[in-house]
Coordinates of C-alpha atoms in Angstrom, one line a residue:
X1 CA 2.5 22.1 -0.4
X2 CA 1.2 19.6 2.1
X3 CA -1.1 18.2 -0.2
X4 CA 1.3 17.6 -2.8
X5 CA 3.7 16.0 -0.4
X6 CA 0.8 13.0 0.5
X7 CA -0.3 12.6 -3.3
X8 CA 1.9 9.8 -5.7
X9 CA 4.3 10.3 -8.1
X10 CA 3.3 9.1 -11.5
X11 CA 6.1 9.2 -14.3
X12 CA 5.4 10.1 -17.9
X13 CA 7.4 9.9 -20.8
X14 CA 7.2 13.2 -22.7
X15 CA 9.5 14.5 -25.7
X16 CA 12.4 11.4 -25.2
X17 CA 12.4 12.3 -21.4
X18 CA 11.0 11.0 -18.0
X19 CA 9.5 13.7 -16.5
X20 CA 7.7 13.7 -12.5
X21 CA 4.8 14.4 -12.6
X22 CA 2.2 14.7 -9.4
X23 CA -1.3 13.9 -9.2
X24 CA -3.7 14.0 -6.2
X25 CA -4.8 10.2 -4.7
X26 CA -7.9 11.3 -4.6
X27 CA -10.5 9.4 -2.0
X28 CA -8.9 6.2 -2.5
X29 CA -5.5 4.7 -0.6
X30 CA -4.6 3.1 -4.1
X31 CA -4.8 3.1 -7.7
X32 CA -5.0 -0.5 -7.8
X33 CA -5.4 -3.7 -5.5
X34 CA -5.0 -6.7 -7.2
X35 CA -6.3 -9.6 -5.9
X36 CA -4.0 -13.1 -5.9
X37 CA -0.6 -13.3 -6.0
X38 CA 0.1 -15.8 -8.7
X39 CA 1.8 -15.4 -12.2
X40 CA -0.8 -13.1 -13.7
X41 CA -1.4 -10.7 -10.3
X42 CA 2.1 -10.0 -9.9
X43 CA 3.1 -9.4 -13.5
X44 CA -0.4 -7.4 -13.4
X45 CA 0.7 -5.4 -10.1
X46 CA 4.2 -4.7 -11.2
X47 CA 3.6 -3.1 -14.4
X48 CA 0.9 -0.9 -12.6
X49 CA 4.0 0.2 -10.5
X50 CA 6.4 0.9 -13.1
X51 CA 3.5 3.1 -14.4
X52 CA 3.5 5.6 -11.8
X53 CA 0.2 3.5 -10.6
X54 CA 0.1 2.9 -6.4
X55 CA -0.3 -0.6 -5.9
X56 CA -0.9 -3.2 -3.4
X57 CA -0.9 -7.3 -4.1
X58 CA -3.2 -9.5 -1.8
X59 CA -1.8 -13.0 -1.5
X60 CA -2.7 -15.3 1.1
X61 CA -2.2 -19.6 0.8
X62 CA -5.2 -21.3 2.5
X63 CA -3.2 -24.7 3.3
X64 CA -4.5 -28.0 1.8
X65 CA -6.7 -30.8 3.4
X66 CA -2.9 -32.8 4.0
X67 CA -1.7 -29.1 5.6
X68 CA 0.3 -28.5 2.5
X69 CA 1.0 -24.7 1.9
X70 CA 3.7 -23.0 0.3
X71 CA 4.7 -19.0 -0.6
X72 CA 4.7 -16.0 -2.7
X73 CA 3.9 -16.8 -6.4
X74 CA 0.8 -18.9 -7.0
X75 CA 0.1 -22.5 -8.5
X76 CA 2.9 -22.3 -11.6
X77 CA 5.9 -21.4 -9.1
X78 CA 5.0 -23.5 -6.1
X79 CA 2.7 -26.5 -7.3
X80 CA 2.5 -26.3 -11.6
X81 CA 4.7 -25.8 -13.8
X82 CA 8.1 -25.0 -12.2
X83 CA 8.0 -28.0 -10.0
X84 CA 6.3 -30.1 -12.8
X85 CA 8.9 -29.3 -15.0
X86 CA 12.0 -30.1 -12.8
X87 CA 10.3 -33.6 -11.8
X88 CA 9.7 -34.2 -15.3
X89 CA 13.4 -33.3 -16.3
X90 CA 14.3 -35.9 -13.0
X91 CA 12.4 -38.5 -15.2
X92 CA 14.3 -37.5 -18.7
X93 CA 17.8 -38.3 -17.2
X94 CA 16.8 -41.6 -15.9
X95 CA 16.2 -42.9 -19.2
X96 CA 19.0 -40.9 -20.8
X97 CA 21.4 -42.4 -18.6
X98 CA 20.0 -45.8 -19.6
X99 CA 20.3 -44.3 -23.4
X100 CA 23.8 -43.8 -22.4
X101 CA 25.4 -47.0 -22.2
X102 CA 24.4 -47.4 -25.8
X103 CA 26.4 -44.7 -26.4
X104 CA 29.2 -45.8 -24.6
X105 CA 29.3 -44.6 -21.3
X106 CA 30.0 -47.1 -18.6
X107 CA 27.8 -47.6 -15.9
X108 CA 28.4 -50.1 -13.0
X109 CA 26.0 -51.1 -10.7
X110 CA 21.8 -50.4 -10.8
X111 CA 20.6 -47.5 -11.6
X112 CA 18.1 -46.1 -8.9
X113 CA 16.4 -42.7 -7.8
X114 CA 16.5 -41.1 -4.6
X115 CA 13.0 -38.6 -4.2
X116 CA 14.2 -37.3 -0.8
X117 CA 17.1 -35.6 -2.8
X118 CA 14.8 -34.7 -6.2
X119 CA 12.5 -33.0 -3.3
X120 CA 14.6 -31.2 -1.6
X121 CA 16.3 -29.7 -4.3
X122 CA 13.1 -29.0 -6.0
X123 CA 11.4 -27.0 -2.6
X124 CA 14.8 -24.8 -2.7
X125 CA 14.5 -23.3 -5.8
X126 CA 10.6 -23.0 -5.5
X127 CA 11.6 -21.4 -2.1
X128 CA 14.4 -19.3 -4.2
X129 CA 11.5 -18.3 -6.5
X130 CA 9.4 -17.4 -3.7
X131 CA 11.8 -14.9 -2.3
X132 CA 12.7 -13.4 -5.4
X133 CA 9.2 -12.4 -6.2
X134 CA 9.0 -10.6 -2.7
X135 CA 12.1 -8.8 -3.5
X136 CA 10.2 -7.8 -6.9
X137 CA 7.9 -6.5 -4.9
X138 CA 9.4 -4.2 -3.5
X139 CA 12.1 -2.8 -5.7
X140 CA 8.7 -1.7 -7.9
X141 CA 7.0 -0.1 -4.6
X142 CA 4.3 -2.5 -4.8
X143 CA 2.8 -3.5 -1.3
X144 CA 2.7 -7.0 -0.7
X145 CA 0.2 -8.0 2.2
X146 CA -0.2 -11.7 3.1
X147 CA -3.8 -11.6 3.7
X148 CA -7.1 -13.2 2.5
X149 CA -8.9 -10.7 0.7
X150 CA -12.6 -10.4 0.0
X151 CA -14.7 -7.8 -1.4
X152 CA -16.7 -5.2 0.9
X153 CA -18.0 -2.9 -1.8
X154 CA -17.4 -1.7 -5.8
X155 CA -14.3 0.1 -4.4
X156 CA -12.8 -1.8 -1.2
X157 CA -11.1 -5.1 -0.3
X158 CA -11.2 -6.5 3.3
X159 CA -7.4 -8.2 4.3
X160 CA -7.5 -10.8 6.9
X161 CA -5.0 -12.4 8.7
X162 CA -4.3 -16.2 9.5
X163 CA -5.3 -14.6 13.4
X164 CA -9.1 -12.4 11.8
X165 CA -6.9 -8.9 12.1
X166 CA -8.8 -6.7 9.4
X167 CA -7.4 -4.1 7.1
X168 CA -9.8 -2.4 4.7
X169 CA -8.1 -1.0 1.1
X170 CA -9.5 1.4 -0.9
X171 CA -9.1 1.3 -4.8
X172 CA -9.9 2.9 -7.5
X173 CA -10.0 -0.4 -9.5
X174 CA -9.7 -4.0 -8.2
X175 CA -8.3 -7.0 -10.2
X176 CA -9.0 -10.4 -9.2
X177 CA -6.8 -13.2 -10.4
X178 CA -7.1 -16.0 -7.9
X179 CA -6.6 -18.7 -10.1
X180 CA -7.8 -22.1 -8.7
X181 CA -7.3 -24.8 -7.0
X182 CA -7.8 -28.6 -7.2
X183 CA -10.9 -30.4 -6.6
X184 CA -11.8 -33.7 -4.7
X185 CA -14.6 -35.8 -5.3
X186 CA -16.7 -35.0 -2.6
X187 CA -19.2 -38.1 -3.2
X188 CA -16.3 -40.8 -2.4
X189 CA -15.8 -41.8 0.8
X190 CA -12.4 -41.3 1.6
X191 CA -11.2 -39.3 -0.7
X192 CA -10.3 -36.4 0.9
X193 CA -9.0 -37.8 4.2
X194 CA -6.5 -40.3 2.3
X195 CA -5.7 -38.8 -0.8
X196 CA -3.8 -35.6 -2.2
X197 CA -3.8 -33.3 -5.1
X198 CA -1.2 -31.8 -7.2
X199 CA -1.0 -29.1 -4.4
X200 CA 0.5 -31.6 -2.5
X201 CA 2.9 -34.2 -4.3
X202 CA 5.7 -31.5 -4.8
X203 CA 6.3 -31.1 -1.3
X204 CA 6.3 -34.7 0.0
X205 CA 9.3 -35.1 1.6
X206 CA 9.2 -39.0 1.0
X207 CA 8.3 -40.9 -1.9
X208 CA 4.2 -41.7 -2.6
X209 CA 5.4 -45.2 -3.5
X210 CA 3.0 -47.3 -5.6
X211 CA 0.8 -44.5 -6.9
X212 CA -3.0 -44.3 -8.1
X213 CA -3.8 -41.3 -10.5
X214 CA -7.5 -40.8 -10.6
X215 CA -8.1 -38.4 -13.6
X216 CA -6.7 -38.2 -17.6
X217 CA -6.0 -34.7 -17.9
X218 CA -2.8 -33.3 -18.5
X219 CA -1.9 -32.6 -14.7
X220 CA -2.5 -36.4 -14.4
X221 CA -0.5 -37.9 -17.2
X222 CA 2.2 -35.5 -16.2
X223 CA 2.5 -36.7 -12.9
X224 CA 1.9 -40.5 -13.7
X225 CA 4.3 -39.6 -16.1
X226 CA 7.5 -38.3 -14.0
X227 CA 6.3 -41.1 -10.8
X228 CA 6.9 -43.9 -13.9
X229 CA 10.2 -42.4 -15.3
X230 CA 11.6 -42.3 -11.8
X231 CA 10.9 -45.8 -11.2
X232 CA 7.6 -46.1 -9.3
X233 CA 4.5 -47.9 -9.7
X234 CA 2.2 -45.5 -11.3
X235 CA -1.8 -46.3 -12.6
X236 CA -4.0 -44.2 -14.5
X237 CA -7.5 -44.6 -13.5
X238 CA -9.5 -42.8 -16.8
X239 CA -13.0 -42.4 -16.8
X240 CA -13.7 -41.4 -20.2
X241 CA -11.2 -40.2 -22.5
X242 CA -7.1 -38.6 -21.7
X243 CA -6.5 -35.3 -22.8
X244 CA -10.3 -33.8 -22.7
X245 CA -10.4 -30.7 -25.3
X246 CA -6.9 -31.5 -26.9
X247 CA -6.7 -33.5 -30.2
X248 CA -7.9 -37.0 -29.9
X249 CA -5.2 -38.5 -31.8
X250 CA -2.3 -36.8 -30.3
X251 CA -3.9 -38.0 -26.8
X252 CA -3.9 -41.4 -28.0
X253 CA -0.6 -41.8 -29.1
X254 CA 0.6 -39.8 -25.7
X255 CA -1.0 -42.7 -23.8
X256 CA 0.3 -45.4 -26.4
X257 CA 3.8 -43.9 -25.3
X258 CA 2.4 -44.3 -21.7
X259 CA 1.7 -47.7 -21.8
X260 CA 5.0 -48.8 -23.5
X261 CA 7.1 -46.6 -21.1
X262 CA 5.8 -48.4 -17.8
X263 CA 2.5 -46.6 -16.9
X264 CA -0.6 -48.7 -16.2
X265 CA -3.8 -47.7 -17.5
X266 CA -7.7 -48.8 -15.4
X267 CA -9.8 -47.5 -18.4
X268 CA -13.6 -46.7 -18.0
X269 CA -13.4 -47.4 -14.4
X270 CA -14.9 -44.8 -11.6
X271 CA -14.0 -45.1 -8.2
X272 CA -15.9 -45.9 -5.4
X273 CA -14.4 -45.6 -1.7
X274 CA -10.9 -45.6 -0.3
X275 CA -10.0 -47.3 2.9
X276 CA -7.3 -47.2 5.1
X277 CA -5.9 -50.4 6.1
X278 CA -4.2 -51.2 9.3
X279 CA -0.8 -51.7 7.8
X280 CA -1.4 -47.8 6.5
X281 CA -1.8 -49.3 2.6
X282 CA -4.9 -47.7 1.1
X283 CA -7.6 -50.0 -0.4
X284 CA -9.2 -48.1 -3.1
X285 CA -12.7 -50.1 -5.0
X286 CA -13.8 -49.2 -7.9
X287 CA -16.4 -49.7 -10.4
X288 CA -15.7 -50.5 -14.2
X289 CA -18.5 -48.5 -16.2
X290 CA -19.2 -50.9 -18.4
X291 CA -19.6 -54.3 -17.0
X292 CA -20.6 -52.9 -13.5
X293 CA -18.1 -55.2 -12.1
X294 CA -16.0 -53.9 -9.1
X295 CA -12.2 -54.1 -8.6
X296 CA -9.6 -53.0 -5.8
X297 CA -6.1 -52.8 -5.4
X298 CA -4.0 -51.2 -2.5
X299 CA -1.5 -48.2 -3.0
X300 CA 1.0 -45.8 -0.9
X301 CA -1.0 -42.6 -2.3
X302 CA -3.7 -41.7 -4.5
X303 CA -3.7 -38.6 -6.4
X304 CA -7.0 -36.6 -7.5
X305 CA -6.7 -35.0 -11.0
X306 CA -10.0 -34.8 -11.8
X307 CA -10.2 -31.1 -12.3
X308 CA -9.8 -27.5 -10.5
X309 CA -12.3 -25.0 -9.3
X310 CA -12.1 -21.4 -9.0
X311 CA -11.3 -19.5 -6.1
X312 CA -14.3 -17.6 -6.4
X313 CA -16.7 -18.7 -3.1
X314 CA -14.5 -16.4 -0.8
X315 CA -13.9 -13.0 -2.8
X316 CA -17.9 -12.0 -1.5
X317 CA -18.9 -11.6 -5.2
X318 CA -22.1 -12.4 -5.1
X319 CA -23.0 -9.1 -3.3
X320 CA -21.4 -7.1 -5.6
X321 CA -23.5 -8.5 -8.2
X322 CA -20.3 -9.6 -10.2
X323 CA -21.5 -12.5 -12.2
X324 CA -20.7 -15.3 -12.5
X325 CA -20.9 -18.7 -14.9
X326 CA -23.3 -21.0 -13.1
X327 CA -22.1 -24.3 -14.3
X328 CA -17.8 -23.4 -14.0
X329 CA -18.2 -20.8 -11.1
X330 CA -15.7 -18.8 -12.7
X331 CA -16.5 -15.1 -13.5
X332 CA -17.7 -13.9 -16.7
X333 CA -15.6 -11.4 -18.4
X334 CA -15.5 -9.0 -21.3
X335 CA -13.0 -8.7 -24.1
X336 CA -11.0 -5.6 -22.1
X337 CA -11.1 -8.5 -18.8
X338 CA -13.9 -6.0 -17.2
X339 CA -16.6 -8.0 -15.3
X340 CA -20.3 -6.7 -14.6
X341 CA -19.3 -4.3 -11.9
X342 CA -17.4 -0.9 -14.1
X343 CA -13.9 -0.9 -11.9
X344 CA -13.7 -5.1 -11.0
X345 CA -11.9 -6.7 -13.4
X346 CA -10.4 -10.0 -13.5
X347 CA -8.0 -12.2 -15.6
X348 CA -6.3 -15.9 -15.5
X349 CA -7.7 -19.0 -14.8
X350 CA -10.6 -17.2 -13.0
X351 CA -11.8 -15.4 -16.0
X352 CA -14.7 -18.2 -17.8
X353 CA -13.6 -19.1 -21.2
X354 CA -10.0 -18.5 -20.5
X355 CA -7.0 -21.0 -21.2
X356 CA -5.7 -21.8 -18.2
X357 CA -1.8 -21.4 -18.4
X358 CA 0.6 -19.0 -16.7
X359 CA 1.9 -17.0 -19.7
X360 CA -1.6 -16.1 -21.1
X361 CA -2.1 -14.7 -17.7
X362 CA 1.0 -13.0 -17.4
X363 CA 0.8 -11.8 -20.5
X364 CA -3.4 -10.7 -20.1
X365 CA -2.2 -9.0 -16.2
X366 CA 0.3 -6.8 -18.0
X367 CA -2.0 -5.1 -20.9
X368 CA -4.7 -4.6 -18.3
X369 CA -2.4 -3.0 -16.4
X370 CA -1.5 -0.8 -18.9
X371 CA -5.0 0.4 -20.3
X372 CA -6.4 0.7 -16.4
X373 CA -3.2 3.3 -16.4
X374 CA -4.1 4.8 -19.8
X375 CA -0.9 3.8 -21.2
X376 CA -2.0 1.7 -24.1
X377 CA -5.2 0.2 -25.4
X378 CA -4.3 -3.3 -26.7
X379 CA -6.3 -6.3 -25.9
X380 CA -5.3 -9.7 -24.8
X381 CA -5.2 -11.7 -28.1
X382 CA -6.5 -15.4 -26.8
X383 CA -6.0 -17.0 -30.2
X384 CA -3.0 -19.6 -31.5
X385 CA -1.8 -19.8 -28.1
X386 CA 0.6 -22.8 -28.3
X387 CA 0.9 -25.3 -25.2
X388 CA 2.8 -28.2 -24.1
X389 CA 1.6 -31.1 -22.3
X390 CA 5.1 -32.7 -20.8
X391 CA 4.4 -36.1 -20.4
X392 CA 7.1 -38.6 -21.2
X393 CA 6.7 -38.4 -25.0
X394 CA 6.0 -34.6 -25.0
X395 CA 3.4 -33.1 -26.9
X396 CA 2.9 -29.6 -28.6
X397 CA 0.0 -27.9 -29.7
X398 CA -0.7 -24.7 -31.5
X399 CA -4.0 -23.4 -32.8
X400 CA -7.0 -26.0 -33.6
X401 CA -7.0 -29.8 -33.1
X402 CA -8.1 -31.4 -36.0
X403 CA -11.6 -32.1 -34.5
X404 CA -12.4 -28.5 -34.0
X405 CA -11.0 -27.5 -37.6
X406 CA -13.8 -29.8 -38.8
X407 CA -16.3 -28.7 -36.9
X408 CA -15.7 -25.4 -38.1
X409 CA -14.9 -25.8 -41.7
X410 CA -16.2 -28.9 -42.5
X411 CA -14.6 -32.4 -43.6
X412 CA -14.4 -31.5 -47.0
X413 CA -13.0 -27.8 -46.2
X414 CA -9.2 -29.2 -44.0
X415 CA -6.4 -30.7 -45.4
X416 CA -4.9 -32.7 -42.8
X417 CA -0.8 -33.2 -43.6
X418 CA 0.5 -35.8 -40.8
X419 CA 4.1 -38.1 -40.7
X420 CA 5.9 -40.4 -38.5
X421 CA 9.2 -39.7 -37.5
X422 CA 12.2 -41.1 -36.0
X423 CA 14.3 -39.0 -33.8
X424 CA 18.0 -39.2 -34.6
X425 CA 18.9 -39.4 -31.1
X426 CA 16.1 -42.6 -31.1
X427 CA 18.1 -44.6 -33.4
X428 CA 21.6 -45.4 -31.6
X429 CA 19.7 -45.9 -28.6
X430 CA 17.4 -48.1 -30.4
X431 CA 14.1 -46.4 -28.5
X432 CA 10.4 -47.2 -29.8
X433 CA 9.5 -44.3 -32.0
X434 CA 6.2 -45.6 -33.0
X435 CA 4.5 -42.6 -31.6
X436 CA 6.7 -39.7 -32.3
X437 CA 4.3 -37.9 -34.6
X438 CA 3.5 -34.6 -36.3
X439 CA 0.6 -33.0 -38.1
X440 CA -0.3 -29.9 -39.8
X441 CA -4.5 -29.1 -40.6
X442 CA -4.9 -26.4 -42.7
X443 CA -7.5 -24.9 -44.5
X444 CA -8.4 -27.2 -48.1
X445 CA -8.6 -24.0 -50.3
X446 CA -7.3 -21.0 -51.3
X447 CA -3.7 -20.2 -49.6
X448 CA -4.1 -23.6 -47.0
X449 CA -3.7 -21.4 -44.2
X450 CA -2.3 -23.5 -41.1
X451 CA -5.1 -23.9 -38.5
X452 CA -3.6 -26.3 -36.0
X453 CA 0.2 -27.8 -35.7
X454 CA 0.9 -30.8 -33.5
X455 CA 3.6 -32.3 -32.8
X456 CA 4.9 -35.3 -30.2
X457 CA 8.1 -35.9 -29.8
X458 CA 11.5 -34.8 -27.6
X459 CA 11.3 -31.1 -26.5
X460 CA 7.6 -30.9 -28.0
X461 CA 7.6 -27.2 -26.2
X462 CA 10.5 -25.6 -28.2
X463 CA 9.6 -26.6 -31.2
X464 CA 6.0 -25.7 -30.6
X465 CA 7.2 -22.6 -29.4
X466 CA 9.0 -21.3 -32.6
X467 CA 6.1 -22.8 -35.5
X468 CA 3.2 -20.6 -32.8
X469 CA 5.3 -17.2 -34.4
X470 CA 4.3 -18.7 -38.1
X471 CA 0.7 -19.0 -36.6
X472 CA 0.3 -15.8 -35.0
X473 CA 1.2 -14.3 -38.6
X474 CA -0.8 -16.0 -40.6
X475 CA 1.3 -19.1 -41.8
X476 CA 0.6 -21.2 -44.9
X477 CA 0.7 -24.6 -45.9
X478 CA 3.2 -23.0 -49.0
X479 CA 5.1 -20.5 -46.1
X480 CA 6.0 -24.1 -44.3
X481 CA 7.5 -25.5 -47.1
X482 CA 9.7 -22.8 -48.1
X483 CA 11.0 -22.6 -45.1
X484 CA 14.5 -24.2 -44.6
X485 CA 14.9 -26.9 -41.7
X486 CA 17.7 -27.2 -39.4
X487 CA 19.2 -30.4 -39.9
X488 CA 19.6 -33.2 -38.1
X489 CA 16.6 -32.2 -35.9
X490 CA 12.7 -33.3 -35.0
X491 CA 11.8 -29.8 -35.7
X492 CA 12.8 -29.5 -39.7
X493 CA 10.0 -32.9 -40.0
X494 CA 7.3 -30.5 -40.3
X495 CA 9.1 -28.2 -42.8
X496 CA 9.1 -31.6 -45.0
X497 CA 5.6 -32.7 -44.5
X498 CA 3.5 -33.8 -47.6
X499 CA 1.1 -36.6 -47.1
X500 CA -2.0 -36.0 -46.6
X501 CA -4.7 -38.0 -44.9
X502 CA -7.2 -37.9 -48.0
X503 CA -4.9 -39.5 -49.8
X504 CA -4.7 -42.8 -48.0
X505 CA -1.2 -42.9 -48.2
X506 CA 0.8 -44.5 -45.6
X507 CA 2.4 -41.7 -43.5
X508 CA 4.8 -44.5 -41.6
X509 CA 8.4 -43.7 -41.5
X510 CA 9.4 -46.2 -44.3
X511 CA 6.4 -45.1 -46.6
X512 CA 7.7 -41.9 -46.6
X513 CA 11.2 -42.7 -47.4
X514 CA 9.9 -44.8 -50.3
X515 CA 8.0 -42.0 -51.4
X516 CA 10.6 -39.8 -51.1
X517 CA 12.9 -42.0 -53.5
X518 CA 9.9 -42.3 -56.1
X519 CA 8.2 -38.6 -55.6
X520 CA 11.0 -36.3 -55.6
X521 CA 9.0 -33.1 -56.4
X522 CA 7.2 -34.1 -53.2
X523 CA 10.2 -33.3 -51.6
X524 CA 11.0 -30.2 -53.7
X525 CA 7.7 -28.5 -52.3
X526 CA 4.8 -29.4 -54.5
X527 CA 1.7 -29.3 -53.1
X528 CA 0.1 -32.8 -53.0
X529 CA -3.1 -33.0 -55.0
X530 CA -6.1 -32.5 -52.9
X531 CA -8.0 -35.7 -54.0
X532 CA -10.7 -36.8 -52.6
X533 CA -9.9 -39.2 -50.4
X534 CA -10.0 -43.2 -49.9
X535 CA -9.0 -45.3 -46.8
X536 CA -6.7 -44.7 -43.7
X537 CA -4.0 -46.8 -42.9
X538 CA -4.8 -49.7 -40.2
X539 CA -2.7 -47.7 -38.3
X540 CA -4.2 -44.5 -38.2
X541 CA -7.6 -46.0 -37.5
X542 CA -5.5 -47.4 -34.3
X543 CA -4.3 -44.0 -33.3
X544 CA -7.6 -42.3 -34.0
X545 CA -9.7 -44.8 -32.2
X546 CA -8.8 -43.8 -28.5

């Protein structure tokens, strides 16, 4: 009886009921220890929980090179996409409220934005979020333990506290889901002692001022993106191309959008050194790449978004002989998330080859959970996972861009269907829609099933969102035009989609209308003829040249 009164209580569904059920803990203190206590980890540990599963969550914030730290939660919740987002949506009203006086409303006075307010509001829901996940936590009996963890052996983690007090956990499997963090350019003097990352603009407490954004991925158009829309100086420094591994036109037009709505742009520059000045300005020299020539300016703050590195170095995997990718540092993983050593597994941004956004790792924590519990045997499907890139003109992806559709079925083998479009809400407010875009590659033969769907435009996720369903299931070029759009909205633009890029017709707003008026069955749903094709439009060669 004593035994059974130290062993853990694992629930089973059997015959419609729940039924306890009591099973021995064995040599170990848990079932699982998981490893990071972002998106993933906790979704990870508290489905472990809720079956019958004894678990503990290791979570510990190793503050930034400007002190930054933050709690419970990981990068989406304290320094991604909840914070993003809200800043973003700051940015969104300040031009709807200049939208609004088109529309009537009466507005006295300038417009202007306080950040110490935006902040503050901001850090109190993060906080919010924080303590909500701790209360999680507990209600599903998982163990939270603010400690670094690192790997002793196949079977136990070592906790340390901020003061080097150890505690060693046992587990009969260990998932690791660190994540990342964001990387400084080690080789430019100055870099680290005056500049920030993204783990530390969304807890500034006063404004960065006139900011430099070193970096063209999406974390750095985002930002310069929300910094422009709330009225500050904001410059781009790209190296090479925006929007590395996303479609090349979509980026362009994304950066177009940019350009028009206030953000500078330093293209094929690298920089060199920043300095400190006395009056506290920051000199930052740089090199353009193609003349050689160098430049500098002075801003309040520079940001580095020049990529993020795996929190890997610490976790004593090298030892366990858990392998790793050489060239990323993340850890290789199999299909099931298992690495090289039989009970380590990991998931998230950590595993190599993985996208790196919250819900696939939510989503990836909670079916491992469930086969390491032997309640399930599904696998993490990594395919047509749609994403949104919330820059000021939005942009949604699902499925292939049309540079990898060509690369794997050949020029001759897509059909490419693409329009502009002008959102109604655009017109009274008489906004630039020049870049407000969709297109749809699909395979040329057979059914023309839908490889890739892009779209920019207002809300880009939510309509991205719904067309990633039609993906998942198999959609067709013929399935997207029987399908009835809600009208008046951006969304029902790609249920009415019909040029095609081989045919060299012009897929500009007014083209289209003319067509329209002169091709009804186009409109009716008949597919275009698949001809082979002649010229682009000046305009597309514009968009596809960045």
């Amino acid at each position: 009886m004593a035994a059974l009164c130290r062993c853990r209580h694992r629930w089973k569904r059997n015959n419609c009921l729940h039924v306890l059920t009591r099973t021995l803990t064995g040599k170990y203190d848990y079932d699982l220890v998981v490893i990071g206590g972002g998106s993933g980890g906790l979704a990870c540990s508290k489905e472990a929980a809720q079956l019958g599963q004894k678990v503990a969550v290791l979570d510990y914030v190793e503050p930034t090179a400007k002190g930054t730290k933050w709690g419970l939660g990981g990068t989406c919740v304290n320094v991604g996409c909840i914070p993003k987002k809200l800043m973003h949506q700051a940015a969104l009203l300040g031009t709807a409220v200049k939208d609004a006086q088109k529309y009537g409303w009466q507005i006295s006075g300038p417009i202007c934005h306080d950040w110490a307010s935006m902040a503050d509001a901001v850090q109190n829901h993060v906080r919010s979020l924080n303590w909500g996940h701790r209360v999680q936590l507990q209600d599903k009996k998982v163990q939270y333990l603010n400690l670094r963890g690192r790997l002793r052996d196949a079977h136990t983690v070592r906790g340390l506290t901020k003061a080097g007090k150890e505690t060693l956990l046992t587990a009969k499997n260990i998932v690791i889901a660190t994540g990342g963090r964001p990387k400084y350019p080690t080789d430019i003097p100055g870099a680290m002692e005056h500049g920030m990352t993204s783990d530390d603009i969304f807890w500034m407490k006063t404004s960065p001022g006139k900011t430099l954004v070193v970096g063209a991925s999406y974390v750095a158009l985002e930002c310069a993106g929300f910094l422009t829309g709330i009225g500050l100086d904001a410059t781009v420094m790209v190296r090479s191309i925006a929007l590395r591994g996303f479609d090349q036109q979509m980026a362009g037009l994304v950066t177009d959008y940019m350009e028009a709505y206030g953000t500078k742009f330093v293209k094929g520059c690298v920089p060199k050194r920043v300095d400190k000045l006395s009056s506290g300005a920051l000199q930052v020299t740089w090199t353009d790449t193609l003349t050689g020539s160098e430049h500098k300016d002075t801003y309040d703050s520079v940001l580095w978004a020049v990529g993020r590195a795996p929190e890997t170095k610490a976790l004593g995997l090298d030892k366990l002989g858990v392998q790793l990718k050489k060239e990323s540092g993340k850890i290789i993983v199999g299909a099931d998330e298992s690495t090289s050593v039989p009970n380590i597994f990991a998931f998230g941004d950590i595993g190599e080859g993985r996208p790196e956004l919250t819900p696939t790792a939510v989503k990836a924590g909670k079916l491992l959970a469930r086969r390491l519990a032997g309640h399930g045997t599904e696998l993490m499907n990594y395919d047509n996972v749609a994403t949104t890139v919330f820059t000021p003109l939005e942009y949604g992806c699902v499925g292939l861009s049309e540079e990898e559709a060509e690369e794997r079925h050949g020029k001759d083998g897509i059909e490419v269907y693409h329009a502009f479009y002008k959102p109604l809400e655009f017109s009274v407010a008489e906004r630039d829609a020049s870049q407000c875009y969709l297109k749809v590659v699909c395979e040329r033969g057979g059914d023309q099933k839908i490889l890739g769907l892009h779209f920019t435009g207002p809300s880009a996720g939510e309509v991205t969102q719904g067309f990633a369903l039609g993906l998942q299931c198999g959609a067709t070029y013929s399935h997207l035009l029987q399908t009835v759009g809600i009208h008046p909205t951006c969304a029902e633009e790609l249920t009415k989609v019909n040029i095609t890029k081989r045919s060299g017709l012009d897929a500009a707003l007014d083209a289209q209308i003319h067509s329209r008026l002169t091709h009804p069955e186009r409109e009716a749903g008949v597919t275009p003829s698949q001809t082979v094709g002649v010229k682009f439009t000046s305009h597309l060669k514009n968009t596809q040249s960045h």
